[in-house]
Coordinates of C-alpha atoms and ligand atoms in Angstrom, one line a residue:
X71 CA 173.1 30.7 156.4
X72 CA 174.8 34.1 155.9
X73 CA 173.3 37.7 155.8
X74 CA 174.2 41.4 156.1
X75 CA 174.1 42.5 159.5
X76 CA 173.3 46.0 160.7
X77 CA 175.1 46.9 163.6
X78 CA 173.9 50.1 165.1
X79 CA 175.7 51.2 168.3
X80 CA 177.6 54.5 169.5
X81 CA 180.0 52.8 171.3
X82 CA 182.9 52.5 168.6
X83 CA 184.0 49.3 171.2
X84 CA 180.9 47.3 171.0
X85 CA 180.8 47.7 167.1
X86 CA 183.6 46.3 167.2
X87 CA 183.2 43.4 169.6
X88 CA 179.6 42.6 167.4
X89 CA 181.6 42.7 164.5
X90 CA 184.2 40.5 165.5
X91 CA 181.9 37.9 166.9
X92 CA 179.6 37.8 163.6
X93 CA 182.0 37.9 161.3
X94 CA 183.5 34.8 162.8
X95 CA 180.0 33.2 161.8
X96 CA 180.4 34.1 158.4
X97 CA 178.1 37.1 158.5
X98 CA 178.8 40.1 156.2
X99 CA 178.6 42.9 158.8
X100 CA 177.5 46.6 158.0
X101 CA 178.3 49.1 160.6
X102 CA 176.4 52.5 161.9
X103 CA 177.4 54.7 164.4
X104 CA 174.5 57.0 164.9
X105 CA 170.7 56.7 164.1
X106 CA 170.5 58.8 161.6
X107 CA 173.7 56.6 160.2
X108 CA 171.3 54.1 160.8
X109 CA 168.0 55.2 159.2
X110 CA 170.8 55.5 155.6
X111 CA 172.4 52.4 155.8
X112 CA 169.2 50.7 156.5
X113 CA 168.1 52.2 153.2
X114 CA 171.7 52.0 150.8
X115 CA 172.8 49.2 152.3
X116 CA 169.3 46.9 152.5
X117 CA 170.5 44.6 155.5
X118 CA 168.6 41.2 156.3
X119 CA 168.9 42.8 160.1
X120 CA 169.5 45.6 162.5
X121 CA 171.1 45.5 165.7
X122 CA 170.2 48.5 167.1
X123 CA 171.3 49.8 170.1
X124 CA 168.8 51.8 172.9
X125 CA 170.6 54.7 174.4
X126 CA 172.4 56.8 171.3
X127 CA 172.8 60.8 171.5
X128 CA 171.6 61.8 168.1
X129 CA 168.0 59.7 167.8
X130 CA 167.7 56.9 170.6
X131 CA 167.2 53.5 169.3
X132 CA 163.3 53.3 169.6
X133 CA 163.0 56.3 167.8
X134 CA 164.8 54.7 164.9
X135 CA 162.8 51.7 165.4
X136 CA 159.7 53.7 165.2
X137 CA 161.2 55.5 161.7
X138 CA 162.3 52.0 160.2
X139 CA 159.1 50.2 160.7
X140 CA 157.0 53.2 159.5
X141 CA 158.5 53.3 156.2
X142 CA 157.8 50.9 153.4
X143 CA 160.9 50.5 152.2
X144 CA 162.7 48.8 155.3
X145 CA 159.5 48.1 157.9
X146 CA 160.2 44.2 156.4
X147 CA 164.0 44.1 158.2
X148 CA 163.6 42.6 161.6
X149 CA 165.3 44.6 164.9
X150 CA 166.7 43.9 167.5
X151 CA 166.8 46.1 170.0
X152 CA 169.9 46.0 172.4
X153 CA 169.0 47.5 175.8
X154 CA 171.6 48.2 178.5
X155 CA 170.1 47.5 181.3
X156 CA 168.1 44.6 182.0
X157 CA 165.3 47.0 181.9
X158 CA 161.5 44.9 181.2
X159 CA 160.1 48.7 180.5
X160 CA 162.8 49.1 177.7
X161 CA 162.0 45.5 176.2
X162 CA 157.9 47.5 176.3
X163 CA 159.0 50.3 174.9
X164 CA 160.7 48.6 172.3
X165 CA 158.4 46.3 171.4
X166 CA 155.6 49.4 171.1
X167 CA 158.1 50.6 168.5
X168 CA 157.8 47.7 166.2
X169 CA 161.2 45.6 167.3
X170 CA 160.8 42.2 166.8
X171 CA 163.1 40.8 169.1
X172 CA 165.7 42.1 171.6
X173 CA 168.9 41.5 173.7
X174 CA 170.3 42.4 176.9
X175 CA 174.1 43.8 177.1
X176 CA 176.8 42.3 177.3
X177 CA 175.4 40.0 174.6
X178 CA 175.7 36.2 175.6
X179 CA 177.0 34.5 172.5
X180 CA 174.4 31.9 172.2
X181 CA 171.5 33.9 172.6
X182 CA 172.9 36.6 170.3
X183 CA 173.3 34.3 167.4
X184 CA 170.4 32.0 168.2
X185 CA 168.4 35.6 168.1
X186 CA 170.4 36.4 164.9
X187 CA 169.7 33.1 162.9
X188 CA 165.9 33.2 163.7
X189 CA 165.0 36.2 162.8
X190 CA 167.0 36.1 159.0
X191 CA 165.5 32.7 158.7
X192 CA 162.0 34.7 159.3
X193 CA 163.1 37.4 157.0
X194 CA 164.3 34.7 154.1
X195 CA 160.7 33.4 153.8
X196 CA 159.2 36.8 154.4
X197 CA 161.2 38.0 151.3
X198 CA 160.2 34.2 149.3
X199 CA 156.6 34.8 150.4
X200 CA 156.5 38.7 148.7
X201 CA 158.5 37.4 145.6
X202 CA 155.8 34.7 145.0
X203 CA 153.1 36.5 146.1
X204 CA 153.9 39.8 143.5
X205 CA 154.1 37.0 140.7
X206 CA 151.6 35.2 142.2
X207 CA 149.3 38.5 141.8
X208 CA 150.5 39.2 138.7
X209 CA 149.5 35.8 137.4
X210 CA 146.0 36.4 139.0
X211 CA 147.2 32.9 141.3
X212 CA 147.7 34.4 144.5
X213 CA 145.1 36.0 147.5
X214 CA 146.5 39.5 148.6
X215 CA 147.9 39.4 151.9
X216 CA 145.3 39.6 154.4
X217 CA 145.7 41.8 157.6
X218 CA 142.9 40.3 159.6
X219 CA 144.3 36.8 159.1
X220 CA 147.2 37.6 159.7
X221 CA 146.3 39.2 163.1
X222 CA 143.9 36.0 164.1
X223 CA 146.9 33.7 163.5
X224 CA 148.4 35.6 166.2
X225 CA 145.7 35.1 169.1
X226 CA 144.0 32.1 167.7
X227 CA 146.7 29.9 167.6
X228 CA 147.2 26.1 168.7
X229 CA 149.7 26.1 171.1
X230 CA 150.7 22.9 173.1
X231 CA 153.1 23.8 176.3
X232 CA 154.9 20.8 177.4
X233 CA 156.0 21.5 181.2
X234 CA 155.9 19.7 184.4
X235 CA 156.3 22.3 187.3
X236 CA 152.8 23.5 187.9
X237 CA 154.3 26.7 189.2
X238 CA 155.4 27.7 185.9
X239 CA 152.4 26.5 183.9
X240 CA 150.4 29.1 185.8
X241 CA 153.1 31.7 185.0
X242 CA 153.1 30.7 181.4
X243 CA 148.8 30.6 181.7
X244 CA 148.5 33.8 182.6
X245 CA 151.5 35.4 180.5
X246 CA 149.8 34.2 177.7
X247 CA 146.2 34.4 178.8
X248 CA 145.2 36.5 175.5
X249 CA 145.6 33.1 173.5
X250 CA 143.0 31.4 172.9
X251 CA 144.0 27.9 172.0
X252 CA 146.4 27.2 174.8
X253 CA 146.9 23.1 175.9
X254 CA 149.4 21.7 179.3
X255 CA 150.8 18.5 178.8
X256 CA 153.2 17.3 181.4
X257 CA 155.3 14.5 179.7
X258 CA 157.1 13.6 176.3
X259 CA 154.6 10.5 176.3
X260 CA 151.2 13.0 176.5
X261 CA 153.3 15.7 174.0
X262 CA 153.9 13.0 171.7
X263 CA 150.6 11.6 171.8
X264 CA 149.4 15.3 171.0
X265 CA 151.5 16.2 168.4
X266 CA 151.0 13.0 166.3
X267 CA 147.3 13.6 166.8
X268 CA 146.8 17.5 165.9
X269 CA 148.8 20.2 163.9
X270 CA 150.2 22.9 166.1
X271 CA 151.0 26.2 165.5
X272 CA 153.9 26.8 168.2
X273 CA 155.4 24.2 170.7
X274 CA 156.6 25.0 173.7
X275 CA 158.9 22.5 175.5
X276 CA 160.6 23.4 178.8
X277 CA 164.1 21.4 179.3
X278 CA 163.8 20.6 182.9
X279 CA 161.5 17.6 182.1
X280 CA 163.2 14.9 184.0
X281 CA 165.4 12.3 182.2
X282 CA 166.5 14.9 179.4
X283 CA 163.5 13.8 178.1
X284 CA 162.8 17.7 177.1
X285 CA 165.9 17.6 174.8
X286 CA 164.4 13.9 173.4
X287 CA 161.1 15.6 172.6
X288 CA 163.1 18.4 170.7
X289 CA 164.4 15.6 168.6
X290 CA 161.5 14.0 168.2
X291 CA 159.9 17.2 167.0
X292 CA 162.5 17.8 164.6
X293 CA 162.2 14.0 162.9
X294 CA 159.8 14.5 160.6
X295 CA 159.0 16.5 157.5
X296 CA 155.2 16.9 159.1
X297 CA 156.3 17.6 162.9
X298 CA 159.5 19.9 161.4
X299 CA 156.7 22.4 160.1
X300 CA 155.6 23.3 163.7
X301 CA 158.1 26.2 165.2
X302 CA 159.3 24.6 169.0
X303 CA 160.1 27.5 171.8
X304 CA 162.2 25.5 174.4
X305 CA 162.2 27.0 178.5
X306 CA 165.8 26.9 179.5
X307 CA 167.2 26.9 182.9
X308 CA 169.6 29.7 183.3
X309 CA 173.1 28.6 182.8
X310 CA 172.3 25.3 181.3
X311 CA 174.3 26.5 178.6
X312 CA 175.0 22.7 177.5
X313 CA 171.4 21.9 176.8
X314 CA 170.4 24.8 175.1
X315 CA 172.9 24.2 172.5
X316 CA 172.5 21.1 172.5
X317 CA 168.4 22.3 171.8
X318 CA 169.3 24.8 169.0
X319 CA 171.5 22.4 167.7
X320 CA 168.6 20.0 167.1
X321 CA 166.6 22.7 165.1
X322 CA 164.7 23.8 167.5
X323 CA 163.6 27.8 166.8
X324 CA 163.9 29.8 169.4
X325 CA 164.7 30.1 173.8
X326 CA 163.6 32.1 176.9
X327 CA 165.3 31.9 180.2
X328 CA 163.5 30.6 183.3
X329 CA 161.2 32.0 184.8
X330 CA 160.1 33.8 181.7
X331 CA 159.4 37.7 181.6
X332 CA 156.2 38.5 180.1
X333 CA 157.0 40.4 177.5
X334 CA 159.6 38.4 176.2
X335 CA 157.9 35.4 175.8
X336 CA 154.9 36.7 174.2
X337 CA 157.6 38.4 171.8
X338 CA 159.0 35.4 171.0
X339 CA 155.7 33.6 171.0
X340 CA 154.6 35.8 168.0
X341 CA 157.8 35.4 166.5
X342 CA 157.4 32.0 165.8
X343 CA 153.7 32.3 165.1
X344 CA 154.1 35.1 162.2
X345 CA 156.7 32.6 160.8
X346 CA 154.3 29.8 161.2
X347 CA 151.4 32.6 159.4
X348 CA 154.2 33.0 156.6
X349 CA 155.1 29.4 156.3
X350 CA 151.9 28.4 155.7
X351 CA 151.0 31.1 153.3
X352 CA 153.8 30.0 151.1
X353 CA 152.5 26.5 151.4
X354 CA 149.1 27.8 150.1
X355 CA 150.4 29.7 147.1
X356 CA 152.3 26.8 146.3
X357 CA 149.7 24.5 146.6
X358 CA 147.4 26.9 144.6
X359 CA 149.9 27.4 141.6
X360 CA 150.2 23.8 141.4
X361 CA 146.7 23.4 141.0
X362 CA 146.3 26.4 138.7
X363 CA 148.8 23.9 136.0
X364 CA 145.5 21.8 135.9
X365 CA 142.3 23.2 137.3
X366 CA 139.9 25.0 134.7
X367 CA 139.6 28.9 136.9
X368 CA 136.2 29.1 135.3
X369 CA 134.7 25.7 136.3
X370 CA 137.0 24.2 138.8
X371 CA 136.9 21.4 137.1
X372 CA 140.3 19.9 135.6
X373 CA 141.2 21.1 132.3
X374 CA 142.7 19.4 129.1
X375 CA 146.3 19.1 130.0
X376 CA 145.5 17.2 133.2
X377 CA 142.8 15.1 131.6
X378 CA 145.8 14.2 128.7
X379 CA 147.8 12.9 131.0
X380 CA 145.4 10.9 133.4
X381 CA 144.0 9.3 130.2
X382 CA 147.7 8.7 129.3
X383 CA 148.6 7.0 133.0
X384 CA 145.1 4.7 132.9
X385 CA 145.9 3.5 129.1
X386 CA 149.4 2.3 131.3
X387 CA 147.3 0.7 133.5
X388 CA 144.5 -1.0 131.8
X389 CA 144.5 -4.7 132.5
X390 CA 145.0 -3.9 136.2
X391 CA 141.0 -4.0 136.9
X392 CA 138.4 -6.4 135.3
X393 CA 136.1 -4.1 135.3
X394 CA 135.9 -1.6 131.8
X395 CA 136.1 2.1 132.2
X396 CA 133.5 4.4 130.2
X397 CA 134.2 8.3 129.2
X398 CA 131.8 10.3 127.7
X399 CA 131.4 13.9 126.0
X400 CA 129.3 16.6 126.5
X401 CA 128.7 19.8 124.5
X402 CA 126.1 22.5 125.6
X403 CA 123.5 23.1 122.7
X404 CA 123.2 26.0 121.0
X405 CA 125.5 27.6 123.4
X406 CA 126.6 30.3 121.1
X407 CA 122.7 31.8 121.4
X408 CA 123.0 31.8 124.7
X409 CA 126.2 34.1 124.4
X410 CA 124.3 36.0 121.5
X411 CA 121.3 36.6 123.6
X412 CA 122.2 37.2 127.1
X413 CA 126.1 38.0 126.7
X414 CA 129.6 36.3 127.6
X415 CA 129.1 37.0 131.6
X416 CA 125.6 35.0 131.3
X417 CA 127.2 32.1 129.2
X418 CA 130.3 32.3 132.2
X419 CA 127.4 32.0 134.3
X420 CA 125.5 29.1 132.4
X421 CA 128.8 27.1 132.2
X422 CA 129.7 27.5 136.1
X423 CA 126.0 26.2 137.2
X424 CA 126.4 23.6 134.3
X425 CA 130.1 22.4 136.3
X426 CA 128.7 22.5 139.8
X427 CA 125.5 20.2 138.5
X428 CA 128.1 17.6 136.4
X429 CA 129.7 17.9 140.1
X430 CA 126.7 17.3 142.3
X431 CA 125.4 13.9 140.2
X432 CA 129.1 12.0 139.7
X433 CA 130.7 9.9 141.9
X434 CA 134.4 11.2 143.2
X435 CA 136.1 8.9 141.4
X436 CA 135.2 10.1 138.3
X437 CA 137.1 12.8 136.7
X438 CA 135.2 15.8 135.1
X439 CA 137.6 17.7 132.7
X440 CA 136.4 20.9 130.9
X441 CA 138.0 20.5 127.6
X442 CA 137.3 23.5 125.5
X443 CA 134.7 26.6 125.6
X444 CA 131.6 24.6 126.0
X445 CA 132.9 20.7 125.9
X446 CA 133.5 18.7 128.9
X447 CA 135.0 15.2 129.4
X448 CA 134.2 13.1 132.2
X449 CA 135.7 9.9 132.7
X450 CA 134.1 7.1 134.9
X451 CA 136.4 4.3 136.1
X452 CA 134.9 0.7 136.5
X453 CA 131.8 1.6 134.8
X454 CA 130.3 0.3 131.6
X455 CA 129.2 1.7 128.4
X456 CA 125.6 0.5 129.3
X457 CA 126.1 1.9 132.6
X458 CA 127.6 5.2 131.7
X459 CA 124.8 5.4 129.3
X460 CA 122.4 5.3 132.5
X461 CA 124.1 7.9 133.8
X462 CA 124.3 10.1 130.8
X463 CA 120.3 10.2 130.6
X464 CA 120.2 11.3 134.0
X465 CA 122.7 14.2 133.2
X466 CA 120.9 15.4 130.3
X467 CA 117.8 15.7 133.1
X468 CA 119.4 16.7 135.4
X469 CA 120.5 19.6 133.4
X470 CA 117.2 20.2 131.0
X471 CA 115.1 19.7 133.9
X472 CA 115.7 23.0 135.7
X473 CA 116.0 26.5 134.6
X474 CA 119.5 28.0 134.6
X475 CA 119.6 31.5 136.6
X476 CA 121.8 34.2 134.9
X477 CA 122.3 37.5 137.2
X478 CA 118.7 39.6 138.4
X479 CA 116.8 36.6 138.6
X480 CA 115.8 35.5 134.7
X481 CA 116.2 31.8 133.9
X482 CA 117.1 30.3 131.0
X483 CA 116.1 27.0 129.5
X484 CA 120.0 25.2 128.8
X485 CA 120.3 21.4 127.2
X486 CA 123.2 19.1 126.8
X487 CA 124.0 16.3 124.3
X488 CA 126.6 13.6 125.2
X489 CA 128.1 11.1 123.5
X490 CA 129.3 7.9 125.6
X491 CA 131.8 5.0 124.9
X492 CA 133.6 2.4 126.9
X493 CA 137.2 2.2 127.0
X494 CA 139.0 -0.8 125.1
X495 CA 142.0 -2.4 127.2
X496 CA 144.9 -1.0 126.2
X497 CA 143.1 1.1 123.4
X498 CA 144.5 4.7 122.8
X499 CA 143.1 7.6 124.3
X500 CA 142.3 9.3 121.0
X501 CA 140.5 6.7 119.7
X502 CA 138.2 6.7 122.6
X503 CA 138.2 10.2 122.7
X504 CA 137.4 10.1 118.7
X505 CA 134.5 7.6 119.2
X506 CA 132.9 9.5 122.1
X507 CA 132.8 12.3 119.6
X508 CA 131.3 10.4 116.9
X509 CA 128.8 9.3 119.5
X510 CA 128.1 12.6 120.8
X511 CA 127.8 13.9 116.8
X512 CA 124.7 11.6 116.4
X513 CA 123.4 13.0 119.4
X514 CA 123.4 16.2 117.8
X515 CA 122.1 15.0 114.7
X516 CA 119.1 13.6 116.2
X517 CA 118.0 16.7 117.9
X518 CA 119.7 17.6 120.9
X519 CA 119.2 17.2 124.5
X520 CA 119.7 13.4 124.6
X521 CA 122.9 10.9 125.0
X522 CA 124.0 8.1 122.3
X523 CA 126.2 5.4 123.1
X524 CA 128.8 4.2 120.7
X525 CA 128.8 1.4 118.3
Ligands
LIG582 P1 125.8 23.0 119.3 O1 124.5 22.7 119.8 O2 126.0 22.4 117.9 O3 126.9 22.6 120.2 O4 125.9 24.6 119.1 P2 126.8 25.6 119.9 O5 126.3 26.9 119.7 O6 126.9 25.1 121.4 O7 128.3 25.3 119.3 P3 129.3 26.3 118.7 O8 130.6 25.5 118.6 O9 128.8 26.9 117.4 O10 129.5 27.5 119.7 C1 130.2 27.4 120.9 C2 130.2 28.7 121.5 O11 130.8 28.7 122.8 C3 131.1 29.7 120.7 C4 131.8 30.4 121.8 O12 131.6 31.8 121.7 C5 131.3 30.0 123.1 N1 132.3 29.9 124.1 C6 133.5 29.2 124.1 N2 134.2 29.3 125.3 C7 133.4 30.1 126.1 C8 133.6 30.7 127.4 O13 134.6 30.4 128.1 N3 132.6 31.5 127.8 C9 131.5 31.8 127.1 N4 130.6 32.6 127.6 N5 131.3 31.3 125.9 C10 132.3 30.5 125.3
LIG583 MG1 127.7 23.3 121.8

């Protein structure tokens, strides 16, 4: 992974040292001697992070915090503040300013790049999530980001806590008393067990189990796709250097020292819980634009690209079930009226009530397609003409039966003729398609409001 650092400091030494250290990672490395340095660079020179140091003689470091998270254009670059002593009220201060992570000097090398990498991998799928979500928008695909969710994620979560020294489970209880959906589990076996049985948003895994078996959970949490999705905080022992790295080198996201300060762990708590938030964001939009390729927005029912190629992939598999498979076409009568009378929003209307009914009386293995304006295909696996016929009647009822209701209240009186067939083996989808339709013609011949099977 490489990204531009912003190293903020006074101290021309400690630049330098930073420097050194991140450009042996590969890092590109942007320096800044002052905070008002700062504040520029963090606008010309659009890092993927700041270091920034506390105690500078022009602006202090929280100040600049405060300035860089209050303006648009660089509140999305994660900070880290480096505080001198090892001060808890400056870690307060500086997270009241808006920085989302911090460091005490000298820098331990582990935790500085360990810090480093999580918070650019954070940023890299921040930056993914906006890019998808501004042509997301723009496509009329994606929700606009939403505050209030965004805030529940962050005191609602699931969060399973996997330590065996009942001293620190209290301290770790009542550090993070404001979450709500807090579990203890003592062992690998019991954290195991409750990971294969529930999705969590953050787990916690301290690495003074006995046996190593904390390390062996980290593994275990990192094996598969499913599990790698959950963020894992492990509780390290100070100076067990050798199994932290040996922790981050398995994956896992993020560490706090033994016994934990409180503010640091609920930093890094909701660290890996915003990720988590963003993470599954992306998965949503993804998700949605995939199903905007074949769902009808109007209707919600599947539209005539994905109804092509299922009829496509069941002509491939005919022959695989005894039983036939029927299809059948249905086309709104006298639609157009309906549009002339009452407007397009009251035909929008008409043809969202008529989905949700065609919804409500088929099975869920059938598959109801909306194939153009006010024509809809639904096709009805091991099912019969005679019997699709059956059902047919019962749609025409069920939708000539009851009134329609379009905006303030008025109804309107809407029928449906449909024309039904049963699939040949191996037969084409067209010609099905084409003798549904010939089917559905004679229904419209012979007045409307009924359903003819084909000859
Ligand atoms: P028939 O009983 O013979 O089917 O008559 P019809 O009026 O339903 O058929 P026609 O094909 O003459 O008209 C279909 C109308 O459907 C024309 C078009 O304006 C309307 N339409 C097509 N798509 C939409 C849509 O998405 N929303 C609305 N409100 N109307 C649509
Ligand atoms: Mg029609």
């Amino acid at each position: 992974m490489t990204a531009k650092v912003l190293v903020v400091d006074d101290v021309h030494v400690i630049r330098k040292v930073l420097e050194a250290k991140l450009l042996a990672e590969f890092f590109e490395v942007v320096l800044a001697g002052s905070g008002q340095e700062a504040l520029e660079k963090a606008h010309s020179e659009s890092p993927d992070i700041i270091l920034l140091d506390v105690m500078m003689p022009d602006i202090d470091g929280f100040e600049v915090c405060r300035r860089l998270k209050a303006d648009p254009l660089t509140s999305h670059i994660p900070v880290v503040m480096i505080t001198g002593l090892d001060q808890p009220s400056d870690r307060v201060t500086g997270l009241e300013a808006g920085a989302d992570d911090f460091l005490t000097k000298p820098t331990n090398d582990v935790a500085l790049f360990a810090r480093v990498r999580n918070l650019v991998r954070l940023k890299t799928m921040f930056d993914e999530l906006r890019m998808r979500e501004v042509t997301g928008l723009s496509l009329g695909i994606a929700n606009h980001a939403d505050p209030a969710r965004e805030a529940a994620a962050l005191l609602n979560a699931s969060i399973l806590v996997v330590e065996d020294d009942p001293a620190m489970t209290e301290l770790i209880r009542s550090q993070l008393a404001y979450q709500t959906g807090l579990c203890f589990v003592t062992g690998d076996v019991e954290a195991k067990q409750a990971v294969r049985d529930n999705l969590w948003d953050l787990v916690i895994v301290s690495l003074t189990l006995p046996g190593q078996n904390g390390l062996r959970l980290c593994a275990h949490l990192r094996s598969s796709e499913r599990l790698r999705q959950v963020p894992v905080l492990v509780l390290s022992k100070v100076g067990d250097d050798r199994s932290l790295l040996r922790a981050l080198d398995l994956g896992v996201n993020d560490y706090v020292t033994k016994p934990p300060d409180r503010a640091e762990l609920q930093a890094r708590v909701n660290t890996q819980l915003r990720r988590k938030s963003f993470q599954d964001r992306l998965r949503e939009t993804m998700q949605m634009s995939v199903e905007m390729a074949v769902i009808d927005p109007l209707t919600g029912l599947y539209n005539r690209r994905y109804l092509e190629s299922h009829l496509a992939g069941r002509a491939n598999h005919d022959g695989a079930s005894p039983r036939p498979t029927a299809l059948m076409i249905l086309d709104l009568d006298h639609f157009k009226s309906i549009n002339d009378r009452f407007g397009h929003a009251a035909g929008d209307t008409v043809l969202k009530q008529f989905a949700h009914r065609i919804r409500l009386n088929i099975r869920g293995v059938d598959l109801a397609a909306r194939v153009g304006g006010e024509e809809f295909v639904i096709v009805l696996p091991e099912t019969s003409g005679m019997e699709a016929q059956m059902i047919a009647q019962r749609l025409v009822r069920v939708i000539g039966q009851e009134a329609f209701v379009i905006g303030d209240g008025r109804e309107l009186q809407v029928t449906v003729s449909i024309g039904v067939t049963e699939a040949r083996p191996g037969e084409a989808a067209e010609e099905v398609l084409q003798r549904a339709d010939a089917a559905l013609y004679r229904a419209k011949g012979d007045g409307r409001n009924r359903s003819e099977v084909a000859s």
